[in-house]
PDB file of N, CA and C in Angstrom:
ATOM      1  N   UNK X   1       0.839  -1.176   0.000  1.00 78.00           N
ATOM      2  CA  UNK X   1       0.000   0.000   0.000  1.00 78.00           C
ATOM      3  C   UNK X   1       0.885   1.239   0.000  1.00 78.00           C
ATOM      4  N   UNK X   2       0.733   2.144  -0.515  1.00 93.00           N
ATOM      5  CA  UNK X   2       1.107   3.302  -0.901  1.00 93.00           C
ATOM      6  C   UNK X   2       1.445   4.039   0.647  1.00 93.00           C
ATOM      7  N   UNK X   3       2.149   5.162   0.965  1.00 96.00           N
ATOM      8  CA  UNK X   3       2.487   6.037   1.921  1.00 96.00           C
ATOM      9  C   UNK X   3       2.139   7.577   1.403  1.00 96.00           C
ATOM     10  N   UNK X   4       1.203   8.264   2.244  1.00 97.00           N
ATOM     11  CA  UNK X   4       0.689   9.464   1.776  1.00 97.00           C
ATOM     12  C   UNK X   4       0.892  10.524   2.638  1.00 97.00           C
ATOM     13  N   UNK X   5       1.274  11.525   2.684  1.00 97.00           N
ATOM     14  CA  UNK X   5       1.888  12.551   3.707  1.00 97.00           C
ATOM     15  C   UNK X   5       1.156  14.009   2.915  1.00 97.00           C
ATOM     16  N   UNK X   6       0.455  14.472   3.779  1.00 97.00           N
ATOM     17  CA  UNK X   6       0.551  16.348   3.594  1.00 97.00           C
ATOM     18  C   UNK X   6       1.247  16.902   4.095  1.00 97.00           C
ATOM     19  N   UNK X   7       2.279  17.536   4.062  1.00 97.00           N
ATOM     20  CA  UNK X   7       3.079  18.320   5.187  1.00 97.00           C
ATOM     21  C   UNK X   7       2.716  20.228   5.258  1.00 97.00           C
ATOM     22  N   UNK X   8       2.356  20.695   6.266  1.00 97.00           N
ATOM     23  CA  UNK X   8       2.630  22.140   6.108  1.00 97.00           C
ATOM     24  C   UNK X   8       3.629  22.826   7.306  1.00 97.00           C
ATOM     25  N   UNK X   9       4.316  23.902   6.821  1.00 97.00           N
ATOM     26  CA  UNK X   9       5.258  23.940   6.611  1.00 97.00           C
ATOM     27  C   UNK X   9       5.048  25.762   6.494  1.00 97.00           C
ATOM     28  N   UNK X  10       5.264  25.974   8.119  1.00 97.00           N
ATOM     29  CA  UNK X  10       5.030  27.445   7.967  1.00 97.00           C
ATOM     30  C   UNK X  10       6.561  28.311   8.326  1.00 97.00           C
ATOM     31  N   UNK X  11       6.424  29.211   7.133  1.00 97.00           N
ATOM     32  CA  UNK X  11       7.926  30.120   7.092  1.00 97.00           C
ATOM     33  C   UNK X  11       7.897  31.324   7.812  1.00 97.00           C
ATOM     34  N   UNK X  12       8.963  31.639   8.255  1.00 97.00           N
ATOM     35  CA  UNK X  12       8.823  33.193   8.900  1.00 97.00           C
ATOM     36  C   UNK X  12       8.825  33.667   7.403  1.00 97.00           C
ATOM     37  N   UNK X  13       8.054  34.722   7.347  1.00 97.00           N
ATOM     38  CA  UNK X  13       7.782  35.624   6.011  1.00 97.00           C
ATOM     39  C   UNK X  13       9.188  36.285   5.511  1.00 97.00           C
ATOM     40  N   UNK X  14       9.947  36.318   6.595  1.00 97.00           N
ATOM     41  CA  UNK X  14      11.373  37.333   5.464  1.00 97.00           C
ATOM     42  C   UNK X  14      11.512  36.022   4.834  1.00 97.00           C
ATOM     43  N   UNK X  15      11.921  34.796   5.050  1.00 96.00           N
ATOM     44  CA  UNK X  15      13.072  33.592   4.431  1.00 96.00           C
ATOM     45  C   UNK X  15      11.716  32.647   3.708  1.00 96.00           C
ATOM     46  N   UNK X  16      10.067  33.090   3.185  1.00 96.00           N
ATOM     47  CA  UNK X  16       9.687  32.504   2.457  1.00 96.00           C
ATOM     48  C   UNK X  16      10.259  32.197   1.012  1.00 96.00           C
ATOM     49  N   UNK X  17      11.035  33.410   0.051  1.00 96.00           N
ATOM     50  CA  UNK X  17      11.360  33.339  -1.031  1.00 96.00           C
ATOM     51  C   UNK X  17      12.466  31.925  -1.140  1.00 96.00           C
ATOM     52  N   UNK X  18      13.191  32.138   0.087  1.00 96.00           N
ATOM     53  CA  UNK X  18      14.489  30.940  -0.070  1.00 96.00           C
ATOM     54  C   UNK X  18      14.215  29.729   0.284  1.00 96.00           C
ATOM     55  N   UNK X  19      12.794  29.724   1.114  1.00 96.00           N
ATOM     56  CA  UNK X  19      12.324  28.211   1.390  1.00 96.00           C
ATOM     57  C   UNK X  19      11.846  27.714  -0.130  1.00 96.00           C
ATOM     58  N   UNK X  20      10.976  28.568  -0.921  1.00 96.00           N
ATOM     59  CA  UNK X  20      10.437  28.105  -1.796  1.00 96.00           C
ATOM     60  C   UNK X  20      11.116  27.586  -2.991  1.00 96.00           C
ATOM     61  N   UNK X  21      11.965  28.004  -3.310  1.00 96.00           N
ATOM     62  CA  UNK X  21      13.483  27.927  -4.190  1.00 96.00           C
ATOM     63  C   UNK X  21      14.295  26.862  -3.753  1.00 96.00           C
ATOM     64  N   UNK X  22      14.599  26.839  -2.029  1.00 95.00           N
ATOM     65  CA  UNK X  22      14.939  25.706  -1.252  1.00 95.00           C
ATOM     66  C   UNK X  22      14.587  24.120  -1.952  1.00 95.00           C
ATOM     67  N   UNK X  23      12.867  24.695  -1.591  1.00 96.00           N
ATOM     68  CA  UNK X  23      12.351  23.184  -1.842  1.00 96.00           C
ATOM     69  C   UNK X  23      11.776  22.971  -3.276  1.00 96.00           C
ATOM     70  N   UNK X  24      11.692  23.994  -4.326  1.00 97.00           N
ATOM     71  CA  UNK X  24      11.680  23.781  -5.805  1.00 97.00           C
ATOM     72  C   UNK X  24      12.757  23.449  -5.976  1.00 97.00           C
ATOM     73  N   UNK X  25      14.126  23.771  -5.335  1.00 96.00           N
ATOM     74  CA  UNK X  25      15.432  23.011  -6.162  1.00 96.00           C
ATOM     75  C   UNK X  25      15.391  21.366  -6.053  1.00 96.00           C
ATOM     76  N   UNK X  26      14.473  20.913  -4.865  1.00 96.00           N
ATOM     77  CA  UNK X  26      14.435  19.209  -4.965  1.00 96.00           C
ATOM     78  C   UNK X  26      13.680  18.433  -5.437  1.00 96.00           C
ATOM     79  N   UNK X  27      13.157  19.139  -5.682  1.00 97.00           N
ATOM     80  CA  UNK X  27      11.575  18.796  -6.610  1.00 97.00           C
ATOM     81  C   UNK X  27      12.202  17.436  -8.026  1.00 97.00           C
ATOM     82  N   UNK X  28      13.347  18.018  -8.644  1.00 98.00           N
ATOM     83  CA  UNK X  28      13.441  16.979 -10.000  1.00 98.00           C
ATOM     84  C   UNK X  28      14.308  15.671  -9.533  1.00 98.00           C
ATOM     85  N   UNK X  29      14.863  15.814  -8.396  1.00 97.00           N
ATOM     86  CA  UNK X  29      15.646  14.668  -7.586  1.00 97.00           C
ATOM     87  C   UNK X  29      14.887  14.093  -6.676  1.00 97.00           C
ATOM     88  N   UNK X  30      14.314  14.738  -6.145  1.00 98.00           N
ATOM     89  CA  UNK X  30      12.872  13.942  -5.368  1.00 98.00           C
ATOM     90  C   UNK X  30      12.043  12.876  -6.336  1.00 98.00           C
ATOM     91  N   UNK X  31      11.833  13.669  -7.340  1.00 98.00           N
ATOM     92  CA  UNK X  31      10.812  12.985  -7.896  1.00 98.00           C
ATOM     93  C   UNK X  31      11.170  11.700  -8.607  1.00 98.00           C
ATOM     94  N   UNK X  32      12.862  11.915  -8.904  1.00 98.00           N
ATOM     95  CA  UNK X  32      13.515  10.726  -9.351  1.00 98.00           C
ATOM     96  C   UNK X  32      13.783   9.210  -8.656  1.00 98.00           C
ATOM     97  N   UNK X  33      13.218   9.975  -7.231  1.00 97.00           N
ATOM     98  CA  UNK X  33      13.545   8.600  -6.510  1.00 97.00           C
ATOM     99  C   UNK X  33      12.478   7.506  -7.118  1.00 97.00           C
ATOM    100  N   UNK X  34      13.247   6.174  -6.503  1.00 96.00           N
ATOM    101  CA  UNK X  34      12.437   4.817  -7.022  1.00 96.00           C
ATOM    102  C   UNK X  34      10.891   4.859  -6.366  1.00 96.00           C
ATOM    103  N   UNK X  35      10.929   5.512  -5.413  1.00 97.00           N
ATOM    104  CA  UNK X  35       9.425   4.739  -4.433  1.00 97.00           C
ATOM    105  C   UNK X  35       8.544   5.835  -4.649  1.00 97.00           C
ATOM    106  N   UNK X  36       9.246   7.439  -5.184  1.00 98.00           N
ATOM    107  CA  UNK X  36       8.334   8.808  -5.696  1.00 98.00           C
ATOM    108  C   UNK X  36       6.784   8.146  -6.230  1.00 98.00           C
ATOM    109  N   UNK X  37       5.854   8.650  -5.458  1.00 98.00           N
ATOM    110  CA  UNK X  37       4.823   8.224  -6.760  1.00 98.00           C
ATOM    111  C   UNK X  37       3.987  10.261  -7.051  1.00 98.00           C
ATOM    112  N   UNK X  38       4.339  10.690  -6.309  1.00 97.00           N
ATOM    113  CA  UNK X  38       3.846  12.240  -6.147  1.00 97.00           C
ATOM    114  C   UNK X  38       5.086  12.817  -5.062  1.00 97.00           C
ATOM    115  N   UNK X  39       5.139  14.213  -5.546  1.00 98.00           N
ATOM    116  CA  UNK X  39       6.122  15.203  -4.658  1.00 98.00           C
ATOM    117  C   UNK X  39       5.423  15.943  -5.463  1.00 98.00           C
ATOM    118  N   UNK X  40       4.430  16.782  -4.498  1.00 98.00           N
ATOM    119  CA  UNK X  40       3.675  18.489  -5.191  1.00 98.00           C
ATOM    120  C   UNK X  40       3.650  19.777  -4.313  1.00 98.00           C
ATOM    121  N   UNK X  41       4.953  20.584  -4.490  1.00 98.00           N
ATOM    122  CA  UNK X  41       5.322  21.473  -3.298  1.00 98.00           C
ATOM    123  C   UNK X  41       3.835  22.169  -3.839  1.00 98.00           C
ATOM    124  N   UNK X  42       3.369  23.279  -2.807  1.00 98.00           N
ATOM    125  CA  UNK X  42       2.287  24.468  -3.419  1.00 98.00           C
ATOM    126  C   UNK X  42       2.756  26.107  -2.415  1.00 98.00           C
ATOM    127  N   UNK X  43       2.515  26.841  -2.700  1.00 96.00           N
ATOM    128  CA  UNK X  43       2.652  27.980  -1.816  1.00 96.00           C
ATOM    129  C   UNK X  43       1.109  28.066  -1.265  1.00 96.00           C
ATOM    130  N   UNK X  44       0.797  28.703  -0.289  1.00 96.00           N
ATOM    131  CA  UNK X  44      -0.434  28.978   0.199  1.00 96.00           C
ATOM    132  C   UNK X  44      -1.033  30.495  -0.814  1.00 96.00           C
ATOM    133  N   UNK X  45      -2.184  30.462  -1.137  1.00 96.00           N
ATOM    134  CA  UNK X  45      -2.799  30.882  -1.907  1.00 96.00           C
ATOM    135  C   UNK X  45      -3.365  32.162  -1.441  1.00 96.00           C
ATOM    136  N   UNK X  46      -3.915  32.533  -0.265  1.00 96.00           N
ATOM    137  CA  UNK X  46      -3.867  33.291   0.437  1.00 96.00           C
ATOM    138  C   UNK X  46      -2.896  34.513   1.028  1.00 96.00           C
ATOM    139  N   UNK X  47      -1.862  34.322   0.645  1.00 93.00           N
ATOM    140  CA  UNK X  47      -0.747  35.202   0.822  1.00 93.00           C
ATOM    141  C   UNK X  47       0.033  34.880   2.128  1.00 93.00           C
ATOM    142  N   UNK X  48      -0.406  33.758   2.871  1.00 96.00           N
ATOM    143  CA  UNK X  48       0.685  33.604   4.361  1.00 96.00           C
ATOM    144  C   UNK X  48       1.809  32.859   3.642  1.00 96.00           C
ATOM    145  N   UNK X  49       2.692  32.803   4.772  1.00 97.00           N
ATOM    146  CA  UNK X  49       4.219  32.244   4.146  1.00 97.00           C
ATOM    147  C   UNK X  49       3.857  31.012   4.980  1.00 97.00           C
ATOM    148  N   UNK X  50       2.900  30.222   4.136  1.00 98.00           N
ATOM    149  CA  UNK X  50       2.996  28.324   4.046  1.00 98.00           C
ATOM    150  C   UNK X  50       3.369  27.692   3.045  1.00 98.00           C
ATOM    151  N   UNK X  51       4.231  26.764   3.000  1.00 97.00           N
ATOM    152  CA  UNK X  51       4.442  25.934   1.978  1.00 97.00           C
ATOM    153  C   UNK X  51       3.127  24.532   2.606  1.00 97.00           C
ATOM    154  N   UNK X  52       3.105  24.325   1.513  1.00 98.00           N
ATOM    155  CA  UNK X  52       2.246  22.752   1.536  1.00 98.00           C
ATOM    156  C   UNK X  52       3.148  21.784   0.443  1.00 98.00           C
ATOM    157  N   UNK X  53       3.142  20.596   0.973  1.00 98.00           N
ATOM    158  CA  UNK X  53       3.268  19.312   0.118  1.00 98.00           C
ATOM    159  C   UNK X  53       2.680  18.233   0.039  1.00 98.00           C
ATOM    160  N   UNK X  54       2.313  17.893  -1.024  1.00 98.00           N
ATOM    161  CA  UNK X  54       1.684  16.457  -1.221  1.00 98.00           C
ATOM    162  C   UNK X  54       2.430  15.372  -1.173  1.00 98.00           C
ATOM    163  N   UNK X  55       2.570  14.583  -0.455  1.00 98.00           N
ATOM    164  CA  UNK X  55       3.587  13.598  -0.600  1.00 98.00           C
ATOM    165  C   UNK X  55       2.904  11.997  -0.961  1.00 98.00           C
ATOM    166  N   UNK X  56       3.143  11.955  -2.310  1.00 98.00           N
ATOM    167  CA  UNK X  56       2.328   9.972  -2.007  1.00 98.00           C
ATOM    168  C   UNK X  56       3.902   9.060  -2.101  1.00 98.00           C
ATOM    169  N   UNK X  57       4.243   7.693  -1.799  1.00 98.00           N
ATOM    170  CA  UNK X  57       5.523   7.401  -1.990  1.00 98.00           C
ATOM    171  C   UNK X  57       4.735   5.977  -2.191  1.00 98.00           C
ATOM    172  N   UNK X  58       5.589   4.989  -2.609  1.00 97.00           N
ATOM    173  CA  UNK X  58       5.136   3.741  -2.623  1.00 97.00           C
ATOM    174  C   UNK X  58       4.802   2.886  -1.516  1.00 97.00           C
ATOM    175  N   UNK X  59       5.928   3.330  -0.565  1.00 96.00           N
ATOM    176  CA  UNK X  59       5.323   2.792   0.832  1.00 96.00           C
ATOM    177  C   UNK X  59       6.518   3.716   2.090  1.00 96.00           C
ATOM    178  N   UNK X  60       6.494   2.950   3.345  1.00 96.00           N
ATOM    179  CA  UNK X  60       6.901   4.361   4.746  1.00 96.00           C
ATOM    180  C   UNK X  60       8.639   4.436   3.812  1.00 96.00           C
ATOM    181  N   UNK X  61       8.946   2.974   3.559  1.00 97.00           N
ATOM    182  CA  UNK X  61      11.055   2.790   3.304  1.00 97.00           C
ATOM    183  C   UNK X  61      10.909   3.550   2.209  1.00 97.00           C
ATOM    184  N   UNK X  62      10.215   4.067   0.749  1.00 97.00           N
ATOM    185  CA  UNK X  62      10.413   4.874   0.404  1.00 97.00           C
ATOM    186  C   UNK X  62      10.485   6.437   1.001  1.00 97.00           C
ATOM    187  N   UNK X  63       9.841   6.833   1.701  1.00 97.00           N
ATOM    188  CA  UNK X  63       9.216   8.413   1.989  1.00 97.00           C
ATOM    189  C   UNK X  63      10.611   8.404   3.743  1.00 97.00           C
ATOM    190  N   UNK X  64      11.059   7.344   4.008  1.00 97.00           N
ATOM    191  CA  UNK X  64      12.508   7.528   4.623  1.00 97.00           C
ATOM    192  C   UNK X  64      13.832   7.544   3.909  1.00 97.00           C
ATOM    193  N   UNK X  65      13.482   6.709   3.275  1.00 97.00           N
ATOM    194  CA  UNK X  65      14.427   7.005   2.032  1.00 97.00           C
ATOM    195  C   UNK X  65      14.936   8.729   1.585  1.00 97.00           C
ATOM    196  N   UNK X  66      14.117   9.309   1.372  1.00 97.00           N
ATOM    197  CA  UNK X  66      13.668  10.082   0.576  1.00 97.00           C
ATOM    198  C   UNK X  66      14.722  11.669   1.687  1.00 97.00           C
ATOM    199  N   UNK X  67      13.943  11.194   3.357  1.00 95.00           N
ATOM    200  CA  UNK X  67      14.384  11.823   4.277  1.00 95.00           C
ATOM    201  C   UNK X  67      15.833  11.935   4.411  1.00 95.00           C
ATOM    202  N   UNK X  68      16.594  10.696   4.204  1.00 97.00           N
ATOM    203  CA  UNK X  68      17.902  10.124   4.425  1.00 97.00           C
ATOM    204  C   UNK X  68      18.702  11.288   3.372  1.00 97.00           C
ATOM    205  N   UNK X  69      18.485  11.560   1.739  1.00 96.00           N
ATOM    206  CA  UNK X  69      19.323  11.828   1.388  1.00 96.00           C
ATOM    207  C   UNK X  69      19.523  13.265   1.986  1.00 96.00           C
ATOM    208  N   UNK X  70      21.352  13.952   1.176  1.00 96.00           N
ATOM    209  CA  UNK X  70      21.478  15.153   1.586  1.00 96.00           C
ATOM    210  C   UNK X  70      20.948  15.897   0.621  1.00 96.00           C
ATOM    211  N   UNK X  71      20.073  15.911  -0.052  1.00 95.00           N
ATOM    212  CA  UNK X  71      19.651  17.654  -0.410  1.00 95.00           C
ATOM    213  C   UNK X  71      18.530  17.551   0.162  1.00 95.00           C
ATOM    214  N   UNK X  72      17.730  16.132   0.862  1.00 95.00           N
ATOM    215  CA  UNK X  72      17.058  16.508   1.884  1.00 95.00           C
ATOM    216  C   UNK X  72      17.412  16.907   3.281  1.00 95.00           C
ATOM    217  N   UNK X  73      18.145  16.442   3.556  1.00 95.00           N
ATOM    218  CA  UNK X  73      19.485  16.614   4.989  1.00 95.00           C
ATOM    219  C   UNK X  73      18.954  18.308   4.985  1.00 95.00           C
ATOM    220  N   UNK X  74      19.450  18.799   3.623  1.00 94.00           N
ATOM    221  CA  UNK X  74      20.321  20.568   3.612  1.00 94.00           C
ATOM    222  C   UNK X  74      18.967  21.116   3.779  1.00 94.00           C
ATOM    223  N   UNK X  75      17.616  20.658   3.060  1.00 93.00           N
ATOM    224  CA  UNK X  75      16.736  21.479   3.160  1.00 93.00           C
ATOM    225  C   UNK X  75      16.177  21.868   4.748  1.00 93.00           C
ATOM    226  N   UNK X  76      16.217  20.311   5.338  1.00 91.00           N
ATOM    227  CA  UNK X  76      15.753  20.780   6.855  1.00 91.00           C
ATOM    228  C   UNK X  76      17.102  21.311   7.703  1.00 91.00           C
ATOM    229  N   UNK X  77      17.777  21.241   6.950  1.00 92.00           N
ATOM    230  CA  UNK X  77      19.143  22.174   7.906  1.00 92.00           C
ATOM    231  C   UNK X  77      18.766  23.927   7.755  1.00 92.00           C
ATOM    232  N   UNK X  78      18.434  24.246   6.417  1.00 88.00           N
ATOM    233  CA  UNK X  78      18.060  25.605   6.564  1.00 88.00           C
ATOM    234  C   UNK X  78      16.513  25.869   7.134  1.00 88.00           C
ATOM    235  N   UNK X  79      15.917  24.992   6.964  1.00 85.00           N
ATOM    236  CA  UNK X  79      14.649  25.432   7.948  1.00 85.00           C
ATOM    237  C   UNK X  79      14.704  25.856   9.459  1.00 85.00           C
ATOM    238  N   UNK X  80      16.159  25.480   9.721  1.00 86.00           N
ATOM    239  CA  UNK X  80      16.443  25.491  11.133  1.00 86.00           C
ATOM    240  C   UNK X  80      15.693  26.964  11.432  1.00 86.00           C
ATOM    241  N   UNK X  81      16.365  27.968  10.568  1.00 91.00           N
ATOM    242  CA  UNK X  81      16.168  29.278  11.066  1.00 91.00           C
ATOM    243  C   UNK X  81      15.255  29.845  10.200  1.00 91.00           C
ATOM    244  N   UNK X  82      14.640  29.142   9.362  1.00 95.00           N
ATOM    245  CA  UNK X  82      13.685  29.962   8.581  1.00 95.00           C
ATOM    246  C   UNK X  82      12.092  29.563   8.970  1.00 95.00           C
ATOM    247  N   UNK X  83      11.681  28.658   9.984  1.00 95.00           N
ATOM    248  CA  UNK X  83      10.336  28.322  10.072  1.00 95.00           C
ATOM    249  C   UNK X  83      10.008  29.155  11.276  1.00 95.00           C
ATOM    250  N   UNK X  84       8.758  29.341  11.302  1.00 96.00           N
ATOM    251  CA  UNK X  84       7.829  29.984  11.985  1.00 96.00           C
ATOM    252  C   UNK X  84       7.143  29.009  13.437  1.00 96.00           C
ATOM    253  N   UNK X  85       7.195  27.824  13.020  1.00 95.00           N
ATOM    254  CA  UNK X  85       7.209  26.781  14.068  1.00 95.00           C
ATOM    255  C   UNK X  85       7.480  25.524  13.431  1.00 95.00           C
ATOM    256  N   UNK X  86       7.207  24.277  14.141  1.00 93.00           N
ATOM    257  CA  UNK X  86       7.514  22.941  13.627  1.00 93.00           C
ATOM    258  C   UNK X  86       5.861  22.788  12.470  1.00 93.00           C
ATOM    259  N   UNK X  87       6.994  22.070  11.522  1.00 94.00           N
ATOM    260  CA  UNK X  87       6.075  21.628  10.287  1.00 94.00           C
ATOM    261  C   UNK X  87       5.229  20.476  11.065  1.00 94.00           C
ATOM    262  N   UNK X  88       4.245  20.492  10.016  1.00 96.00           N
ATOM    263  CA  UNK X  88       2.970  19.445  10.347  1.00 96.00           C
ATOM    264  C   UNK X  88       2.973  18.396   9.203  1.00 96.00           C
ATOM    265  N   UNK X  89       3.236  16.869  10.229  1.00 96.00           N
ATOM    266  CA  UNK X  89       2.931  16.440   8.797  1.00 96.00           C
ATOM    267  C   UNK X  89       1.854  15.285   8.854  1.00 96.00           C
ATOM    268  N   UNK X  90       0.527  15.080   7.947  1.00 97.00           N
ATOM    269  CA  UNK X  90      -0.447  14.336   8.126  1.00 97.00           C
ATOM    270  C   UNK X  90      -0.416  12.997   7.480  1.00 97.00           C
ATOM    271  N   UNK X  91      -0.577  11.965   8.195  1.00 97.00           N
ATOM    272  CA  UNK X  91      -0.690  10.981   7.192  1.00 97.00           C
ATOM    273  C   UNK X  91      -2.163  10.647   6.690  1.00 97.00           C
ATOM    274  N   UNK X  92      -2.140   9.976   5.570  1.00 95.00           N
ATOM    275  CA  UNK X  92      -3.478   9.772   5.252  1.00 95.00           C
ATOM    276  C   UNK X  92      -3.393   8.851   4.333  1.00 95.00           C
ATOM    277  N   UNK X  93      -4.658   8.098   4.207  1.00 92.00           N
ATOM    278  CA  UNK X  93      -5.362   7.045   3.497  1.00 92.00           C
ATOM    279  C   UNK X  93      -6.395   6.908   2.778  1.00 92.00           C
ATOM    280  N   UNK X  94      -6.733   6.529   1.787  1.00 89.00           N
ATOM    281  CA  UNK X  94      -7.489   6.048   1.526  1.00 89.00           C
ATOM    282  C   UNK X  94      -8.885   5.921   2.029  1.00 89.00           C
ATOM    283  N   UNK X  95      -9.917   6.686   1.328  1.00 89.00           N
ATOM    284  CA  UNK X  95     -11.188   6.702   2.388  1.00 89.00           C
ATOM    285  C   UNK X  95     -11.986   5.319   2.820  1.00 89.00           C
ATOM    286  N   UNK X  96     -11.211   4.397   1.539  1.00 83.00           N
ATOM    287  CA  UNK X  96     -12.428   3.118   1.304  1.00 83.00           C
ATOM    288  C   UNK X  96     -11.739   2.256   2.434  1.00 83.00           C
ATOM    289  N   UNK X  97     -10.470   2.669   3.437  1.00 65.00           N
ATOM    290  CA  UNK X  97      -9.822   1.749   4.035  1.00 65.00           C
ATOM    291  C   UNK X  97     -10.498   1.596   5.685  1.00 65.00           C
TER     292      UNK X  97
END
């Protein structure tokens, strides 16, 4: 069964531009991984400094996988000082389950 994650992912507003760039730079290496089945960063639509992601993976050893490498390493290394609080991340399923 598949592994499904929303994450949000709130920025202090000065360091939104570099989160977003941050996490568009991993977007084509993310998506290359083997277990990727979705990686869909979004900005919040509303104008707050949230990132959202869709995360589906093939299953949890992919979407750790995924955690393990370093340009994921670097991204949560600069979040250190650029988030607004700790990210949220939801898991979810399937309604018919």
């Amino acid at each position: 069964m598949s592994y499904t994650v929303f994450a949000t992912i709130p920025v202090k507003p000065e360091h939104m531009d570099a989160a977003c760039e941050a996490v568009a730079a991993i977007v084509p290496a993310t998506r290359g991984e083997d277990g990727c089945v979705c990686f869909e960063p979004r900005r919040a639509a509303d104008g707050s400094s949230t990132i959202m992601i869709f995360e589906q993976w093939a299953d949890r050893a992919a979407f750790d996988f995924h955690h393990a490498q370093d340009y994921t390493k670097d991204v949560f290394a600069k979040y250190e000082n650029w988030l607004a609080s700790a990210p949220v991340l939801v898991e979810a399923k399937p309604l018919e389950d």
